[in-house]
CSV table of C-alpha atoms in Angstrom, one decimal:
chain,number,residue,atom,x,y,z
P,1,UNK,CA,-302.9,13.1,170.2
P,2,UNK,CA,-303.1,9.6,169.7
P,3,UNK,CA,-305.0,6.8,171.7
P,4,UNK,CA,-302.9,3.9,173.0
P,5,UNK,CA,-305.1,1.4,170.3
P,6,UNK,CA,-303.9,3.3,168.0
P,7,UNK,CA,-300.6,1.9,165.7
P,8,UNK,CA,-297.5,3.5,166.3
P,9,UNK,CA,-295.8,5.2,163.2
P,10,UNK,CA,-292.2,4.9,163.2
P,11,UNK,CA,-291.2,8.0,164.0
P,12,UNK,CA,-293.0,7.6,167.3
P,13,UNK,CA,-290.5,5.0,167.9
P,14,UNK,CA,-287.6,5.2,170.0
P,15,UNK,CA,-284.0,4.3,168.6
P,16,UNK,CA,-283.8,1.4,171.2
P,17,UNK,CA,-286.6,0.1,169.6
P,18,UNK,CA,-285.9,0.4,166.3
P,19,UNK,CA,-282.6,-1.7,166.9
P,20,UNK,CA,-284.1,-4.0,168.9
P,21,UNK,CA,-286.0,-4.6,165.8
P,22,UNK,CA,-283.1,-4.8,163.6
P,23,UNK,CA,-280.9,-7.5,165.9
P,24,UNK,CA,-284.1,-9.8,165.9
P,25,UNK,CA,-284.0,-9.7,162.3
P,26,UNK,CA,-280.3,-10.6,162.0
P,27,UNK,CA,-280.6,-13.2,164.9
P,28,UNK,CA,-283.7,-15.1,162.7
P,29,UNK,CA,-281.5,-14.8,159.6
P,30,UNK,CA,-278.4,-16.3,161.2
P,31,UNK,CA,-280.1,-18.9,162.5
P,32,UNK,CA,-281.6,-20.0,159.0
P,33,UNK,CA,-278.7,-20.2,157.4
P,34,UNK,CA,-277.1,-22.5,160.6
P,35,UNK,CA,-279.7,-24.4,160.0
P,36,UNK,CA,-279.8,-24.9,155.7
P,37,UNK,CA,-275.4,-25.0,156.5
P,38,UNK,CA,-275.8,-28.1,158.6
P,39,UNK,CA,-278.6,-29.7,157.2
P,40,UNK,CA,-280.7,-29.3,161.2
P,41,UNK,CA,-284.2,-29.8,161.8
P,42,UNK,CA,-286.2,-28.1,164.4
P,43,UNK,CA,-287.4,-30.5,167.5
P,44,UNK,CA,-291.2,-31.5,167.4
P,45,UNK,CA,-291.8,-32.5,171.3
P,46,UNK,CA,-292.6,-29.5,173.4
P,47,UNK,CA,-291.3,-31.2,176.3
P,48,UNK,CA,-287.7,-31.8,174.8
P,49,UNK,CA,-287.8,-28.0,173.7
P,50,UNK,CA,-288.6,-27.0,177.4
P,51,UNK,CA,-285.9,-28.6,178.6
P,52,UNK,CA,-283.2,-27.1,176.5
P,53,UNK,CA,-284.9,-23.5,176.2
P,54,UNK,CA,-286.6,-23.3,180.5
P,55,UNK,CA,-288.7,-20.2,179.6
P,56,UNK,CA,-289.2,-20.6,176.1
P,57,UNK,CA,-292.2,-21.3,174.3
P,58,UNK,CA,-291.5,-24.2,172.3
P,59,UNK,CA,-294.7,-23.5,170.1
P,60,UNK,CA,-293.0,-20.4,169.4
P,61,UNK,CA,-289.4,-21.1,169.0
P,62,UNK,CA,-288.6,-24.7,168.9
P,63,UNK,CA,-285.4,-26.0,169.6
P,64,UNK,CA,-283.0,-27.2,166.6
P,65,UNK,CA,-281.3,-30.2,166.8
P,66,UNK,CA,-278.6,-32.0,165.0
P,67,UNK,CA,-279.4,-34.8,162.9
P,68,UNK,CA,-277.3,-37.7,163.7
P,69,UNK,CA,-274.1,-38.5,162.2
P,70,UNK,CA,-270.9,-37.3,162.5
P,71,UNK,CA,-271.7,-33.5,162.7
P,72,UNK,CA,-274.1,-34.6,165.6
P,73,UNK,CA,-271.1,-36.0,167.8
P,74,UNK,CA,-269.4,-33.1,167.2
P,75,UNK,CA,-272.2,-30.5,167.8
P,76,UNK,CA,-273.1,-32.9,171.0
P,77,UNK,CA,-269.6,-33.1,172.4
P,78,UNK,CA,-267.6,-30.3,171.6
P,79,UNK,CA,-263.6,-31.4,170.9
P,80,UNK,CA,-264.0,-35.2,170.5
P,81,UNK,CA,-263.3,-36.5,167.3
P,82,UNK,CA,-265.9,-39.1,166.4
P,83,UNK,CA,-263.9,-40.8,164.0
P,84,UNK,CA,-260.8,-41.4,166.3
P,85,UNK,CA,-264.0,-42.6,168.8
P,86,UNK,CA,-264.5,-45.5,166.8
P,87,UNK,CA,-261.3,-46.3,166.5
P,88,UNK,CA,-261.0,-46.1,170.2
P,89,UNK,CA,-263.9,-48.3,170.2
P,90,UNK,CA,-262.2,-50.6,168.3
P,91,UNK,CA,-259.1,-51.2,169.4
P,92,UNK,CA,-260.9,-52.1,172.4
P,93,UNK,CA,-262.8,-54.7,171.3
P,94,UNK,CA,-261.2,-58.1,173.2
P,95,UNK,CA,-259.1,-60.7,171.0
P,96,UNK,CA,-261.8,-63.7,170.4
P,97,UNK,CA,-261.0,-67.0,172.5
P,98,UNK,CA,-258.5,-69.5,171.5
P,99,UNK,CA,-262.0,-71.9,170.8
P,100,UNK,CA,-263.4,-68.8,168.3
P,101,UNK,CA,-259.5,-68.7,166.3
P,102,UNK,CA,-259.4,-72.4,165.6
P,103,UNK,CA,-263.1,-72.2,164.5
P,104,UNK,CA,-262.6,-69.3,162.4
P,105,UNK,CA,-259.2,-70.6,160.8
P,106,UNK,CA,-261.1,-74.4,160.0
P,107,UNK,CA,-264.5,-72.6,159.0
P,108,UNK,CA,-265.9,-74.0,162.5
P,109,UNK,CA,-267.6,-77.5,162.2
P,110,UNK,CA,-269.4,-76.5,159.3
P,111,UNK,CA,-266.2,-75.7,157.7
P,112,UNK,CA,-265.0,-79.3,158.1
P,113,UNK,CA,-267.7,-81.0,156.6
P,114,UNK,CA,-268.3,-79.0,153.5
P,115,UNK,CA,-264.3,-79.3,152.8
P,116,UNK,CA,-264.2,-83.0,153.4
P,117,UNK,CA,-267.9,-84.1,151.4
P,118,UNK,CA,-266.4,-83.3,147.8
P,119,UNK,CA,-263.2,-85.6,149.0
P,120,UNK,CA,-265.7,-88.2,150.6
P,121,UNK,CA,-268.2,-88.1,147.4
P,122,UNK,CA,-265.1,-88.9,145.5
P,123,UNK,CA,-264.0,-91.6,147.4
P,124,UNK,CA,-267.5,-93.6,147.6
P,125,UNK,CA,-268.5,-93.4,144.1
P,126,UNK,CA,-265.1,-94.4,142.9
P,127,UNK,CA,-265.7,-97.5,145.2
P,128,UNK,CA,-269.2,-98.2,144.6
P,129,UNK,CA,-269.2,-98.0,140.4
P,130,UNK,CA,-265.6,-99.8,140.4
P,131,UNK,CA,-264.7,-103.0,140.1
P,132,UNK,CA,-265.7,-103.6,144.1
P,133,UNK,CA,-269.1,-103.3,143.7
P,134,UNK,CA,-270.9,-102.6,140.5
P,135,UNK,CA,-268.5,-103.3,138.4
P,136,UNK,CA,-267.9,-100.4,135.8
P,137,UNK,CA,-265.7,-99.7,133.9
P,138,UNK,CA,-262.4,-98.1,135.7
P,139,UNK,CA,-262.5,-94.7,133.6
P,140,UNK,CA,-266.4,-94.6,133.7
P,141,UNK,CA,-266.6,-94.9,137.3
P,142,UNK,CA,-263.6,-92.4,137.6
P,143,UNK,CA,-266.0,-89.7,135.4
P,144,UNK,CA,-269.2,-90.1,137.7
P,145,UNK,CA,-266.8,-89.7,140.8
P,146,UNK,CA,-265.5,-86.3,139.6
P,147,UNK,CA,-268.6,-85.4,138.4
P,148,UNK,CA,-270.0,-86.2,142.0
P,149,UNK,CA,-266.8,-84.2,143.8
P,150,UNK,CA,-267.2,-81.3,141.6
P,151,UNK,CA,-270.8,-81.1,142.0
P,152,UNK,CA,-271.1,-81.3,145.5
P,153,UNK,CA,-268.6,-78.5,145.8
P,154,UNK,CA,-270.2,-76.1,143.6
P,155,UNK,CA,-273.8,-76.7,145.4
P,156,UNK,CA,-271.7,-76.1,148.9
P,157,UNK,CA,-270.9,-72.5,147.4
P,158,UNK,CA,-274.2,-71.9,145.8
P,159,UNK,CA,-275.6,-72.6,148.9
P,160,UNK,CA,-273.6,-70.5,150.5
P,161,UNK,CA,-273.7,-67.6,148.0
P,162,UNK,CA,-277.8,-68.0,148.4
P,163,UNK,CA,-277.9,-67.4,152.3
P,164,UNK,CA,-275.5,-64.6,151.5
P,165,UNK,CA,-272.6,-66.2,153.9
P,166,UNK,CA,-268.6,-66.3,153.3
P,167,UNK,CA,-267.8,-68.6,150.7
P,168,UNK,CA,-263.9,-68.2,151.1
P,169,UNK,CA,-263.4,-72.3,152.2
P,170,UNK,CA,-265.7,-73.5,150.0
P,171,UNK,CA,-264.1,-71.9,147.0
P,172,UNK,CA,-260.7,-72.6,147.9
P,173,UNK,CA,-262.2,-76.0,148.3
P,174,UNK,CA,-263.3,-75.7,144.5
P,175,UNK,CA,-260.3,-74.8,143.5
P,176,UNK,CA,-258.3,-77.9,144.6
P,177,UNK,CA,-261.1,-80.0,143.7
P,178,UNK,CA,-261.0,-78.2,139.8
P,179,UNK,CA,-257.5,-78.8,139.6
P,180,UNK,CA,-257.4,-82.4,140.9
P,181,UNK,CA,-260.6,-83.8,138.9
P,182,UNK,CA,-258.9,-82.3,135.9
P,183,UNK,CA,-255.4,-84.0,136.3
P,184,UNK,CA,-257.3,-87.5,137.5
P,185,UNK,CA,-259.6,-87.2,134.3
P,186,UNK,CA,-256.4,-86.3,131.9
P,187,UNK,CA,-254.2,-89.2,133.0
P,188,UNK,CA,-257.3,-91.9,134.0
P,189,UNK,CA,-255.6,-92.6,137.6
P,190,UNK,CA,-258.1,-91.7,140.6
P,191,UNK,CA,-254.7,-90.9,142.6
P,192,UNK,CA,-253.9,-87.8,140.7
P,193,UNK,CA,-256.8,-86.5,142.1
P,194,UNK,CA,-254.7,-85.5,144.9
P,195,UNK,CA,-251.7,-84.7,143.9
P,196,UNK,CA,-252.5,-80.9,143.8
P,197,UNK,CA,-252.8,-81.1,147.5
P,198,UNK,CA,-250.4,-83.4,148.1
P,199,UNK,CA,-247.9,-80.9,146.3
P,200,UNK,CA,-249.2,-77.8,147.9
P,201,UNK,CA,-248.8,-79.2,151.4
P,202,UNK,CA,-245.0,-79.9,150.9
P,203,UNK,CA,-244.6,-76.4,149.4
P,204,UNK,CA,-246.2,-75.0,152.6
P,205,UNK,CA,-243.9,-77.0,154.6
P,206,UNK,CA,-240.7,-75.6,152.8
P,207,UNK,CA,-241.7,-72.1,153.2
P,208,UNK,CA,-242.3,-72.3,156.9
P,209,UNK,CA,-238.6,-74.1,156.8
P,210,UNK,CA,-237.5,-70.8,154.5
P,211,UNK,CA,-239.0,-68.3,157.0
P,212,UNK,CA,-237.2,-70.2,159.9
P,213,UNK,CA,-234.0,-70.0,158.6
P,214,UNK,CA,-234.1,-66.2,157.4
P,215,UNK,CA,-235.0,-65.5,161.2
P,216,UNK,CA,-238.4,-64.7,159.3
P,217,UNK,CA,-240.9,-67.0,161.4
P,218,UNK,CA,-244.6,-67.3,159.1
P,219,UNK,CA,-246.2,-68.1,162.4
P,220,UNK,CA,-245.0,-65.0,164.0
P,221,UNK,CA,-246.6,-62.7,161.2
P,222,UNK,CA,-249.6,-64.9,160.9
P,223,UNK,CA,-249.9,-64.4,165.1
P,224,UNK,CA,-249.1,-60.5,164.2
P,225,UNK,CA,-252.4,-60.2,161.9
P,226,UNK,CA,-255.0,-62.9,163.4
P,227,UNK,CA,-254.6,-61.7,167.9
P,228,UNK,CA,-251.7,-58.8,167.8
P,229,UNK,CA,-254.5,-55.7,165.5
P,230,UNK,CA,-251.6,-56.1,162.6
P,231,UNK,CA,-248.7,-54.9,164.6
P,232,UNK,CA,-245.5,-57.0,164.2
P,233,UNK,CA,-243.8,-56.0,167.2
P,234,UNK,CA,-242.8,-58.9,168.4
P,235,UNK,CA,-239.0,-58.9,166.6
P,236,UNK,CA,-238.1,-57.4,169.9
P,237,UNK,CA,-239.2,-59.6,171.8
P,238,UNK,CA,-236.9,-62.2,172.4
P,239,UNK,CA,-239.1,-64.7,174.2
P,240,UNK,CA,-241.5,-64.7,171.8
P,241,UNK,CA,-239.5,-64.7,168.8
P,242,UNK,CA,-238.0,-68.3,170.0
P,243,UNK,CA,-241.5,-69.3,170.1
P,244,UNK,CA,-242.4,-68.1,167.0
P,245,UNK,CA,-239.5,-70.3,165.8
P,246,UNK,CA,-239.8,-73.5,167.0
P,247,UNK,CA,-243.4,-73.1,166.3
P,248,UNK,CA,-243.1,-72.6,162.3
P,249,UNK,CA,-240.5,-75.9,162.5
P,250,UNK,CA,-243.4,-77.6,164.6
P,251,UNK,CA,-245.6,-76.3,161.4
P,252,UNK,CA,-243.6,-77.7,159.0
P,253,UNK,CA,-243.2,-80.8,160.2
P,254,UNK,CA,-247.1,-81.2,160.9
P,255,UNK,CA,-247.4,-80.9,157.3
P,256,UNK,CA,-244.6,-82.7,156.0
P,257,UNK,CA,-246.3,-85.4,157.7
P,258,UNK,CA,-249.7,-85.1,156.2
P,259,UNK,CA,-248.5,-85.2,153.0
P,260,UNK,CA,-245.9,-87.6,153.4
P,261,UNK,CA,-248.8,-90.1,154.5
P,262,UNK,CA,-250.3,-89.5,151.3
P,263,UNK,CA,-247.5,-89.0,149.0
P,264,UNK,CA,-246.6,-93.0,150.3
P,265,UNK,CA,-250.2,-93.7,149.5
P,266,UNK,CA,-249.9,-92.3,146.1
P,267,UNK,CA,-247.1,-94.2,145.1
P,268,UNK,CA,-248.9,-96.9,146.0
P,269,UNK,CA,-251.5,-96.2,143.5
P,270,UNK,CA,-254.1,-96.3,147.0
P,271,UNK,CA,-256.1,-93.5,145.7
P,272,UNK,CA,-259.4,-94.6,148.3
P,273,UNK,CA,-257.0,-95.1,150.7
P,274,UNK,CA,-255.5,-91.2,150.3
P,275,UNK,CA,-259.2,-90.2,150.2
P,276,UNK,CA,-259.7,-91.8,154.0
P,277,UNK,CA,-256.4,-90.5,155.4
P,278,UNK,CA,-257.1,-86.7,153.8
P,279,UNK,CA,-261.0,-86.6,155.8
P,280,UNK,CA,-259.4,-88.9,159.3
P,281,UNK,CA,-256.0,-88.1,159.4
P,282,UNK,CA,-255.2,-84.6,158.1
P,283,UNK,CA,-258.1,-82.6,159.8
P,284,UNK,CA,-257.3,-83.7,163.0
P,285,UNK,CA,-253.3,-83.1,162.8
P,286,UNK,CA,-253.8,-79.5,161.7
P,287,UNK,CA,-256.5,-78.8,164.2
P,288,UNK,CA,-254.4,-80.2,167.3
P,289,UNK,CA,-251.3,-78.2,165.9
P,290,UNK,CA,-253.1,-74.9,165.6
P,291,UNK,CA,-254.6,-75.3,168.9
P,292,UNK,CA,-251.6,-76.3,170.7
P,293,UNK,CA,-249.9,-73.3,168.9
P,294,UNK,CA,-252.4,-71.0,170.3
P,295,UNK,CA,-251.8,-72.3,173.5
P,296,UNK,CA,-248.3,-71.7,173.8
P,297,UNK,CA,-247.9,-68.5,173.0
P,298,UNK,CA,-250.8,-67.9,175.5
P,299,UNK,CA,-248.6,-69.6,178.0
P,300,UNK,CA,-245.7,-66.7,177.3
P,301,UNK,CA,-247.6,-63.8,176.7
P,302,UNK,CA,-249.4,-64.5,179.7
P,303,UNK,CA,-246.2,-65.0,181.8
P,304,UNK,CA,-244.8,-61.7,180.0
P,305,UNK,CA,-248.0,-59.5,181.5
P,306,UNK,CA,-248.1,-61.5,185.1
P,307,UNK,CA,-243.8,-60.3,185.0
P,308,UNK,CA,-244.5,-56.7,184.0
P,309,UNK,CA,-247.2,-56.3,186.4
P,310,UNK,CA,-245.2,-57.7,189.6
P,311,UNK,CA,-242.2,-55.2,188.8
């Protein structure tokens, strides 16, 4: 007969026992391989394991936790999707003021002057080294001026690139500039500097004009993609699509007379005189159109929510 210090062989043991035994086993095994499968670690604070597990010793059998991520949404909150969460998220997010568009569309303030010091560099050196001031020759002072427009626009996007911020104006800025000093440089007139955009601006004008008469309004996509999340519903709304319209003709006709300005200028061989109207005539024009342009189709969509509300 055996004392109760004694050990237990197993066939003093009862079947209940035994397979009381045998599911512990199975439990610990399942649980390791939950735990390799989805990549879980065991929580550390006793107090967070009490919680979850009132009872338990935490010492003993911590509690396993998710790691975060995706798998730990879904573990977390059973049947939500936490990808079509963030979209949710998202689409919630509210349109940015009519103040933050015409910002973002001009590149803000900042955005302004780094477009208009290459023109302006242009401008004064081709004054100063002409024949106004110091006197050099017409093709030498026409050299340093491009080499001062094209310079300043480069350290614009180097200084950009260096502070690791969007550098979209300032090379489409580069661009023009390129394309102008080049043409200016080939033919020895300052005025072709500015034919490129003088060109491009009438082109712009024509395809708004195009778009209008296909019933295909560019303001209406462009309204689609910047404050509508990319959907181009508005065909079917017949309010707006008027709007959308007359606003692409009011467009065109902004820019027709932006470059007209300076196309008269350029036949007048009054390539300074471009130069000025470009930095204190064009800026303003295109930033009181795209406000006003904002502000009307505010004025229906507005009207549009205040009518499906009342009814």
């Amino acid at each position: 007969m055996t004392s109760g210090s004694e050990p237990r062989h197993a066939a003093d043991e009862s079947v209940e026992e035994r397979l009381s035994e045998m599911f512990d086993s199975a439990e610990e095994k399942i649980a390791e391989e939950i735990i390799a499968e989805h990549d879980l670690h065991p929580v550390t604070d006793p107090a967070a394991s009490a919680l979850v597990n009132p009872g338990v010793d935490p010492a003993v059998n911590p509690v396993v936790t998710p790691k975060a991520g995706p798998a730990a949404n879904a573990l977390g909150n059973p049947g939500a999707n936490p990808v079509s969460k963030g979209r949710a998220d998202d689409e919630e997010e509210p349109l940015p003021s009519m103040s933050e568009q015409i910002s973002e569309q001009l590149g803000g303030v900042r955005g302004l002057v780094e477009s208009s010091i290459p023109v302006l560099a242009f401008v004064l050196l081709n004054v100063l080294l002409g024949d106004a001031v110091l006197g050099l020759e017409k093709r030498d002072a026409l050299l340093w001026a491009i080499i001062g427009s094209v310079g300043s626009a480069l350290a614009i996007g180097g200084i950009r690139l260096a502070r690791r911020q969007p550098v979209r104006h300032a090379v489409n800025g580069l661009l023009g500039i390129a394309i102008g000093a080049y043409l200016a440089w080939k033919t020895g007139d300052a005025k072709n500097f500015y034919a490129p955009g003088i060109i491009l601006t009438f082109v712009q004008a024509a395809g708004l004009l195009i778009s209008v008469a296909f019933r295909k309004p560019l303001i209406g996509y462009a309204w689609g993609i910047m404050a509508n999340k990319g959907k181009q519903d508005w065909f079917g709304n017949a309010r707006l699509f008027r709007t959308f319209q007359w606003l692409t003709v009011l467009w065109a006709v902004s820019l027709s007379v932006r470059a007209g300005i300076q196309a008269v200028l350029w036949l007048m061989g009054e390539a300074n005189a471009i130069g000025i109207v470009r930095i204190l005539v064009s800026w303003p024009i295109y930033a009181g159109t795209f406000a006003f342009t904002v502000w009307a189709i505010h004025r229906v969509t507005s009207a549009q929510r205040r009518e499906t509300a009342v009814a």
